CSV table of C-alpha atoms in Angstrom, one decimal:
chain,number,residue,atom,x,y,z
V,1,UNK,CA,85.3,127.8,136.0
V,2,UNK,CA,82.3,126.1,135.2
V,3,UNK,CA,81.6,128.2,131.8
V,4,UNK,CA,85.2,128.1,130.8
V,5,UNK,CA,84.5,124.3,130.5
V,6,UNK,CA,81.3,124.7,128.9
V,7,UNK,CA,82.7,127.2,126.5
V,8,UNK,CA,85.4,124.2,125.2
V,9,UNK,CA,82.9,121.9,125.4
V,10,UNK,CA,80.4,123.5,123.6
V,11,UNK,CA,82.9,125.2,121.3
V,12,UNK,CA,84.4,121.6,120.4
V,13,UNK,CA,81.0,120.3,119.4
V,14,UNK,CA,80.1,123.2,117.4
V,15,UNK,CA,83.4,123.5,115.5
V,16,UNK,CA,82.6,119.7,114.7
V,17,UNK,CA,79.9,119.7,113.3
V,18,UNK,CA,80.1,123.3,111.5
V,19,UNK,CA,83.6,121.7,109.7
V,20,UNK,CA,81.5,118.9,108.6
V,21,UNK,CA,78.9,121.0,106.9
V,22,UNK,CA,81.6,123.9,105.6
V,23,UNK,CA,83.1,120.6,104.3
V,24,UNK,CA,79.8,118.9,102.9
V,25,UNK,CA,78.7,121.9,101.8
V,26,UNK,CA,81.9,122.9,99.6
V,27,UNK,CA,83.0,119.7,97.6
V,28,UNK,CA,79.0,119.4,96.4
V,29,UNK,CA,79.3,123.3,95.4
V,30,UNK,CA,82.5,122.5,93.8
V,31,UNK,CA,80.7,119.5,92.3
V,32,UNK,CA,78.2,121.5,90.3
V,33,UNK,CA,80.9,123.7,88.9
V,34,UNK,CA,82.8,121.3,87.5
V,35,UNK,CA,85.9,120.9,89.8
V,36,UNK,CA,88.0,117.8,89.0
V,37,UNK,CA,87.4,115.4,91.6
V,38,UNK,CA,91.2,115.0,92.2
V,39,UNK,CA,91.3,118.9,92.8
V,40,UNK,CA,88.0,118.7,95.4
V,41,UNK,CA,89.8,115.9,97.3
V,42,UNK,CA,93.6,117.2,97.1
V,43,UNK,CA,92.5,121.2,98.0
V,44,UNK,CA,89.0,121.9,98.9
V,45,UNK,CA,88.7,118.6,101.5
V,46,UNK,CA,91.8,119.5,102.8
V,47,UNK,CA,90.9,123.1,103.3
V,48,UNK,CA,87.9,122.1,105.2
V,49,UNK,CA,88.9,119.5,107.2
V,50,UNK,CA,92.2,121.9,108.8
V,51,UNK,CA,89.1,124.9,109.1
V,52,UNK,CA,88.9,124.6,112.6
V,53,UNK,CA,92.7,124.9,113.2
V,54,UNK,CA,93.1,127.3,110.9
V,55,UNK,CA,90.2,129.6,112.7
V,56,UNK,CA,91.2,128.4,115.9
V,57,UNK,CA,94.8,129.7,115.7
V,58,UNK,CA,94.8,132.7,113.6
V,59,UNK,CA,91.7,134.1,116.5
V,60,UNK,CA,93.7,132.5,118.8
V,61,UNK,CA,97.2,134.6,117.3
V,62,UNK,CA,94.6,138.3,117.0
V,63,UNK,CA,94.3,137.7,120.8
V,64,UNK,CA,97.7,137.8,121.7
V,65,UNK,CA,98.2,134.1,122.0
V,66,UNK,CA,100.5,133.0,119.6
V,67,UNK,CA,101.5,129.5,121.9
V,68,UNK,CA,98.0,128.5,121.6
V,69,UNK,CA,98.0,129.2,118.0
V,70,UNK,CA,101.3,127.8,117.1
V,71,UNK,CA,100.4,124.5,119.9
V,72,UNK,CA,97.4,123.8,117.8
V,73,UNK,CA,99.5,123.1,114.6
V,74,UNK,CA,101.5,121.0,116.0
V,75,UNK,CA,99.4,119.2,118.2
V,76,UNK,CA,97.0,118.8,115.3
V,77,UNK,CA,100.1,117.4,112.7
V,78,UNK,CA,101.2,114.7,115.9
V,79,UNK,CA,97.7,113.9,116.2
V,80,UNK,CA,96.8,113.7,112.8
V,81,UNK,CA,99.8,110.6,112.1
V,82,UNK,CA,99.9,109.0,115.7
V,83,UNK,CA,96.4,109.3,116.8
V,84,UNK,CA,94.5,109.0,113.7
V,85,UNK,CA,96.7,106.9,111.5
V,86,UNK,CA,97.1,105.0,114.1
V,87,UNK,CA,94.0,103.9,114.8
V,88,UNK,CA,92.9,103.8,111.1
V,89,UNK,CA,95.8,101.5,110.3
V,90,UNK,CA,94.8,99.4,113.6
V,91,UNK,CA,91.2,98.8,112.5
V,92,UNK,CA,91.9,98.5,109.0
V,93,UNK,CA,95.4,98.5,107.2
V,94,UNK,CA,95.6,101.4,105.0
V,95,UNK,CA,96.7,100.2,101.2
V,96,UNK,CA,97.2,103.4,99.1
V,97,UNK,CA,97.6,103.2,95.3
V,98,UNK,CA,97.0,107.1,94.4
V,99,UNK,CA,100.3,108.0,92.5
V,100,UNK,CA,99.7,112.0,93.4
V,101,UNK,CA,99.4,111.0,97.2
V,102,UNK,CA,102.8,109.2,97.2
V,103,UNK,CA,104.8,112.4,95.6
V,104,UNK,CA,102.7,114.6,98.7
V,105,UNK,CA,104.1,112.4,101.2
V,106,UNK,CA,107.8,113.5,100.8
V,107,UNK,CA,106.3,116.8,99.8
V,108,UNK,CA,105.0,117.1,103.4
V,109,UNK,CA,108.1,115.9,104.8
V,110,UNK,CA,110.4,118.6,103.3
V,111,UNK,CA,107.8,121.5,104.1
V,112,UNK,CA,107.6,119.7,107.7
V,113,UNK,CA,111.4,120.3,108.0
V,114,UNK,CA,111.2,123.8,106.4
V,115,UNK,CA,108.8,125.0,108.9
V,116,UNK,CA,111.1,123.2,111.8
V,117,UNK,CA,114.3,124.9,110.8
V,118,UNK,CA,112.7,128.3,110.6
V,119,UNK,CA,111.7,128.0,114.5
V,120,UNK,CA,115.0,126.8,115.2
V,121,UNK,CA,116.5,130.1,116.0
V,122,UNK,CA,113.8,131.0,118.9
V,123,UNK,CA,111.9,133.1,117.1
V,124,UNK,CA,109.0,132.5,114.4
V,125,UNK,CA,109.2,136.1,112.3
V,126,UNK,CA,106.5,137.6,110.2
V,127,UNK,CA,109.0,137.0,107.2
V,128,UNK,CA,109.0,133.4,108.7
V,129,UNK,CA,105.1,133.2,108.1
V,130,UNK,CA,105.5,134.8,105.1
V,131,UNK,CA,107.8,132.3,103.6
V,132,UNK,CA,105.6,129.5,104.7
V,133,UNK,CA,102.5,131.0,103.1
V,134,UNK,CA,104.3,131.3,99.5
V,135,UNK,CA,105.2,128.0,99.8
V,136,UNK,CA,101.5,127.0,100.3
V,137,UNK,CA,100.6,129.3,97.4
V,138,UNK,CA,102.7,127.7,95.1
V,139,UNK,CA,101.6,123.8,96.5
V,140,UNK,CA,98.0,125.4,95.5
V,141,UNK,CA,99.5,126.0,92.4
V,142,UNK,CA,100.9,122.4,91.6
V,143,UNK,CA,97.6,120.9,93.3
V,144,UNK,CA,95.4,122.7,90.8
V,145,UNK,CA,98.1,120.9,88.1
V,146,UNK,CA,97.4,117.8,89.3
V,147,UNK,CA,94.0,118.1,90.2
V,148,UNK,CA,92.9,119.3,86.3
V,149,UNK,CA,96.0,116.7,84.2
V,150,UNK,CA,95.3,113.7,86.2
V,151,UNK,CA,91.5,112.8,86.3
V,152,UNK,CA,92.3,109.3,86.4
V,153,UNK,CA,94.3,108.6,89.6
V,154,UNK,CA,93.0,106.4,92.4
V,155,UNK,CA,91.8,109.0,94.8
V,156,UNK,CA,90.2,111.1,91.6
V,157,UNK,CA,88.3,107.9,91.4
V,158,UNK,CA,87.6,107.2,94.9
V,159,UNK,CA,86.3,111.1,95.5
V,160,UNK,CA,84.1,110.7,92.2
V,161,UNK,CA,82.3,107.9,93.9
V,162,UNK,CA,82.2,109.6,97.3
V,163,UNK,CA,80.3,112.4,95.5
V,164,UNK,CA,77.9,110.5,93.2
V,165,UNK,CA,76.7,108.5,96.8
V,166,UNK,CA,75.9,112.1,98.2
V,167,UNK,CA,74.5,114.4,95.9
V,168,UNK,CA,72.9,118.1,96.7
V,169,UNK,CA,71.2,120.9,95.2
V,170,UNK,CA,73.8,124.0,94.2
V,171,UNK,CA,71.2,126.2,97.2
V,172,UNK,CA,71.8,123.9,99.9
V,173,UNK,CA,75.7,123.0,99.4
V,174,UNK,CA,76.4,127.6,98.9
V,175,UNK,CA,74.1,128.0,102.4
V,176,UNK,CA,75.9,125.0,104.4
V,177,UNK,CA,79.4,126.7,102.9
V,178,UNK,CA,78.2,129.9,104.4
V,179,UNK,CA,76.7,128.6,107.4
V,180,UNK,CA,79.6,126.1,108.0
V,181,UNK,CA,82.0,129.1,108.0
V,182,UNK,CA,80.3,131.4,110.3
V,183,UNK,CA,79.7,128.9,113.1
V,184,UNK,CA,83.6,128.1,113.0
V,185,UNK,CA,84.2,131.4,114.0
V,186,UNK,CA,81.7,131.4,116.6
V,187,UNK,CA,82.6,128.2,118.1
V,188,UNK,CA,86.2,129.0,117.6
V,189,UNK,CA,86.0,132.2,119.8
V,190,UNK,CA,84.1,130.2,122.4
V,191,UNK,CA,86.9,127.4,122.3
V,192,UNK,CA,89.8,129.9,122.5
V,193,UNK,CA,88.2,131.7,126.0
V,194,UNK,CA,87.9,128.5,127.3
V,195,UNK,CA,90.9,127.1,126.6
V,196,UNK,CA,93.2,130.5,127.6
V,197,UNK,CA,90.5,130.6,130.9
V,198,UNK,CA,91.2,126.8,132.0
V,199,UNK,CA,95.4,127.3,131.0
V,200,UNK,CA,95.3,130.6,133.5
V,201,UNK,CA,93.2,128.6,136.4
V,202,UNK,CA,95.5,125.5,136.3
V,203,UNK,CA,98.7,126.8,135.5
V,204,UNK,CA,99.0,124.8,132.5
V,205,UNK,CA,101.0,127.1,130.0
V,206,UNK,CA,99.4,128.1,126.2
V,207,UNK,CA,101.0,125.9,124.6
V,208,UNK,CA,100.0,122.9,126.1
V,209,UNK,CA,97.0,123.5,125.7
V,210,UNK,CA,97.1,124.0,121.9
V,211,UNK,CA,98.9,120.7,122.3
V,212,UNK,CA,96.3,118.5,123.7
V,213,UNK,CA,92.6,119.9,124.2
V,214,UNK,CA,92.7,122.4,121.2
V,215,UNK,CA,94.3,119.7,119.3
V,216,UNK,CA,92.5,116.9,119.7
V,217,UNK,CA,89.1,118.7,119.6
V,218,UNK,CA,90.4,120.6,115.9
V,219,UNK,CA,91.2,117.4,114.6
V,220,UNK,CA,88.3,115.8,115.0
V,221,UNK,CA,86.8,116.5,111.5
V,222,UNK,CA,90.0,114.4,110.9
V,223,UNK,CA,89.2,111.7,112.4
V,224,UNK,CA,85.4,111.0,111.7
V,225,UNK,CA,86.6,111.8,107.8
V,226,UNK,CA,89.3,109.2,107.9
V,227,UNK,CA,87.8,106.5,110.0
V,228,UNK,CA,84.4,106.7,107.0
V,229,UNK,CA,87.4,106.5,104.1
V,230,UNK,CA,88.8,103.5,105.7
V,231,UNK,CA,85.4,101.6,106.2
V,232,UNK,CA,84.3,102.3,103.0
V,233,UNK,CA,87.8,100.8,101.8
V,234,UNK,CA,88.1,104.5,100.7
V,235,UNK,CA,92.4,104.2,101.8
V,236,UNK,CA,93.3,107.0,99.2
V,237,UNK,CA,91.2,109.6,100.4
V,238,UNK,CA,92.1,108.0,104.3
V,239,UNK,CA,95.0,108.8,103.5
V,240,UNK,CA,94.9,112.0,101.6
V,241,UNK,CA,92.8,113.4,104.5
V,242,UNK,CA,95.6,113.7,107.3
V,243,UNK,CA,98.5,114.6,104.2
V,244,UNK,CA,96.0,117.4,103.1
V,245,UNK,CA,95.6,118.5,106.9
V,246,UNK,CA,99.1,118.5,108.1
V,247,UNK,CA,100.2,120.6,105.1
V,248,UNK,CA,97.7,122.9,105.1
V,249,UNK,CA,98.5,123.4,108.8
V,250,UNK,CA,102.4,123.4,108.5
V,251,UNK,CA,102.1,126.0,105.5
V,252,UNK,CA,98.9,127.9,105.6
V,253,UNK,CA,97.7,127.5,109.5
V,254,UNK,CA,101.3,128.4,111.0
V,255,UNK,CA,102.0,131.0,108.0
V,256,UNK,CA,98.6,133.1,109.0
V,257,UNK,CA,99.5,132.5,112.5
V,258,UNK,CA,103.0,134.2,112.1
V,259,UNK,CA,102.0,136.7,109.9
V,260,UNK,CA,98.9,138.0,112.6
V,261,UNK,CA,101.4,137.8,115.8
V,262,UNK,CA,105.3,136.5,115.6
V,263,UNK,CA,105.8,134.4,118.4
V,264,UNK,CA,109.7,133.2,120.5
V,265,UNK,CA,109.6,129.2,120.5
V,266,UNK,CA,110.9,128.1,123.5
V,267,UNK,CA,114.1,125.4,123.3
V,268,UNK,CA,111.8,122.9,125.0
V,269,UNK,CA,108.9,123.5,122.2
V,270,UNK,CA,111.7,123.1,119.6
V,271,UNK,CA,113.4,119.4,121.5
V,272,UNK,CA,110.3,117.6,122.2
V,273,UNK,CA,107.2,119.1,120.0
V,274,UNK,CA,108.4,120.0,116.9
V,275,UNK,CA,111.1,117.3,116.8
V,276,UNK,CA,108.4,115.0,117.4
V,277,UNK,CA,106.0,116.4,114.6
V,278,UNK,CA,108.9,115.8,112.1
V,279,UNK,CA,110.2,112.5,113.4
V,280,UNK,CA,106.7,111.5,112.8
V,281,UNK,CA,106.3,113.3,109.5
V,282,UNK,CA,109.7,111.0,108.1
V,283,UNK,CA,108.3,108.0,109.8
V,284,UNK,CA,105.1,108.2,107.6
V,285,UNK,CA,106.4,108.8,104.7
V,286,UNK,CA,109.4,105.9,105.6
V,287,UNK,CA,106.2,103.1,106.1
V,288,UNK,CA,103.8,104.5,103.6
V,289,UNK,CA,106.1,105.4,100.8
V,290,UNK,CA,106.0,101.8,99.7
V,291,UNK,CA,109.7,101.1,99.8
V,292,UNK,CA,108.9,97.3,100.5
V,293,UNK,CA,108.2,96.4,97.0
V,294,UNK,CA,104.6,95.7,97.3
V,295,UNK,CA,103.1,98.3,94.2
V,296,UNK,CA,101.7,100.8,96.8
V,297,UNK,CA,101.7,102.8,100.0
V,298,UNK,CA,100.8,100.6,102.8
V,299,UNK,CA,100.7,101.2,106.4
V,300,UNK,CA,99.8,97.6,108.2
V,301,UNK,CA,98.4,97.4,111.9
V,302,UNK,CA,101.5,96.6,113.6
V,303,UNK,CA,102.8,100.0,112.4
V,304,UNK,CA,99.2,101.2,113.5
V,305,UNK,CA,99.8,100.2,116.8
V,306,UNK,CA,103.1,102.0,116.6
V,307,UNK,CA,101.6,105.0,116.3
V,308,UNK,CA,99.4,105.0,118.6
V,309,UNK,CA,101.9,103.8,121.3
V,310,UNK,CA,104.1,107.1,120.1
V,311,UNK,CA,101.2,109.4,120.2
V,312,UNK,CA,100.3,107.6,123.7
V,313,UNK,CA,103.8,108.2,125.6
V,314,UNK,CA,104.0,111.7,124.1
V,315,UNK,CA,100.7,112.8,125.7
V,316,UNK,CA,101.7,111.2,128.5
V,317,UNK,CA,104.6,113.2,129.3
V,318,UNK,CA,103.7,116.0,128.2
V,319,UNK,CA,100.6,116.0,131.1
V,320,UNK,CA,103.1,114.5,133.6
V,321,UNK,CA,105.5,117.2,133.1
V,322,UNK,CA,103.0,120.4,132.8
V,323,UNK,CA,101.5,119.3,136.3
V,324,UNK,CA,104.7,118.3,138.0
């Protein structure tokens, strides 16, 4: 028992750190090949900073554990908003004036509720996955659009500064990249065994699992990343962070998953996981949408404190009720 909690343990710290530097490693490779800024921050930061759940589950789906797999997506999305918007927002209220970020937010919302009425039959099919994955490739598509036609949105500027403050030679950003990637497969492998070993000795199914522990630990890149935005009065790319995550896990994440090993959703997945991922999903883009008239997406601490209350309660019962 003792090295199935040193594997997640272990695992978690190394798929930390080895995101940070896949992540570090491609937006100053991107940098020197002349990649808008808008582009880096809309595809290639999101893409790093949903590596580890993207790694995590689609080992986790080659295994045979699709509820691990599929957990971790929406664990990560529910953590993502209520844990880590939450606490952002709490410490320092999140004002967003990036014009590209506000048409993402109902973006994410409809591909949240795409994703939820394909699992609402049971059963999340290989055609499914498919689906989900074109619709990623075509986001890509309109990303790259955005990215190269507007140079001069907010979070084009903020990401410009962020990568002037931390410049690197083309050698050292291609061997982090490398490096970066290879340790998340390690330290992915060691965080799956551990986390299937502990479910098995406890009791606890799969998907609670890829819930909570595989969750929290895979968004962690998440977090550090959007708690540094915020200080640095960085709210765009704050922001952009957990829109970039969640829809490169809804889409891309889930699709892979699917596509490796179909998986039956349980009716109790469906009530209380996914229909709390969405609720969430609408909620964000209700209160940072910037319906109240004020010029821009803002998300103030007592809706912070919202969140984290939500995100509180749901972990909450979901422990209660896996143990009881």
């Amino acid at each position: 028992m003792l090295y199935l909690f040193l594997a997640v343990v272990f695992g978690l710290a190394l798929l930390v750190w080895s995101a940070g530097r896949f992540v570090d490693g491609s937006a100053a490779a991107a940098r020197h090949f002349r990649v808008p800024p808008l582009l880096i921050g809309m595809v290639i930061v999101g893409f790093g900073t949903s590596a580890p759940e993207m790694t995590v589950s689609a080992i986790s789906a080659s295994q045979g554990n699709p509820d691990i797999a599929l957990g971790n997506v929406f664990g990560s999305n529910i953590t993502n908003i209520a844990l880590i918007l939450g606490l952002t927002a709490l410490l320092s209220p999140i004002a967003v004036h990036s014009r590209v970020l506000r048409k993402e937010l109902p973006i994410l919302t409809l591909m949240t509720a795409i994703a939820a009425f394909l699992m609402y039959d049971g059963m999340f099919s290989r055609q499914d996955a498919t689906l989900l994955l074109l619709l990623f490739a075509l986001l890509m598509g309109w990303s790259v659009w955005e990215g190269i036609m507007k140079s001069g949105d907010e979070l084009a500027v903020e990401m410009e500064n962020e990568l002037e403050q931390h410049p690197m030679p083309l050698g050292k950003a291609l061997m982090l990249v490398v490096a970066g990637l290879l340790l998340l497969l390690v330290s992915s492998r060691m965080l799956v065994w551990g986390a299937v070993g502990i479910a098995g000795a406890f009791g606890v199914s799969d998907i609670v699992i890829g819930l909570t522990v595989v969750a929290v630990g895979t968004s962690l890149p998440e977090l550090a990343s959007t708690l540094a935005a915020a200080r640095k009065g960085e709210h765009d790319i704050a922001l952009g962070n957990v829109i970039g995550s969640n829809l490169f896990n809804i889409l891309a994440v889930a699709g892979i998953a699917g596509a490796i090993c179909p998986a039956a959703i349980d009716p109790a997945v469906f009530s209380r996981d996914i229909m709390i991922m969405l609720l969430l999903t609408v909620s964000l883009f209700v209160i940072g949408y910037g319906f109240r008239g004020e010029g821009s997406a803002r998300i103030n601490r007592i809706e912070g404190a919202i969140l984290l209350g939500i995100y509180a309660a749901y972990t909450i019962y979901l422990v209660s009720t896996s143990f009881a």
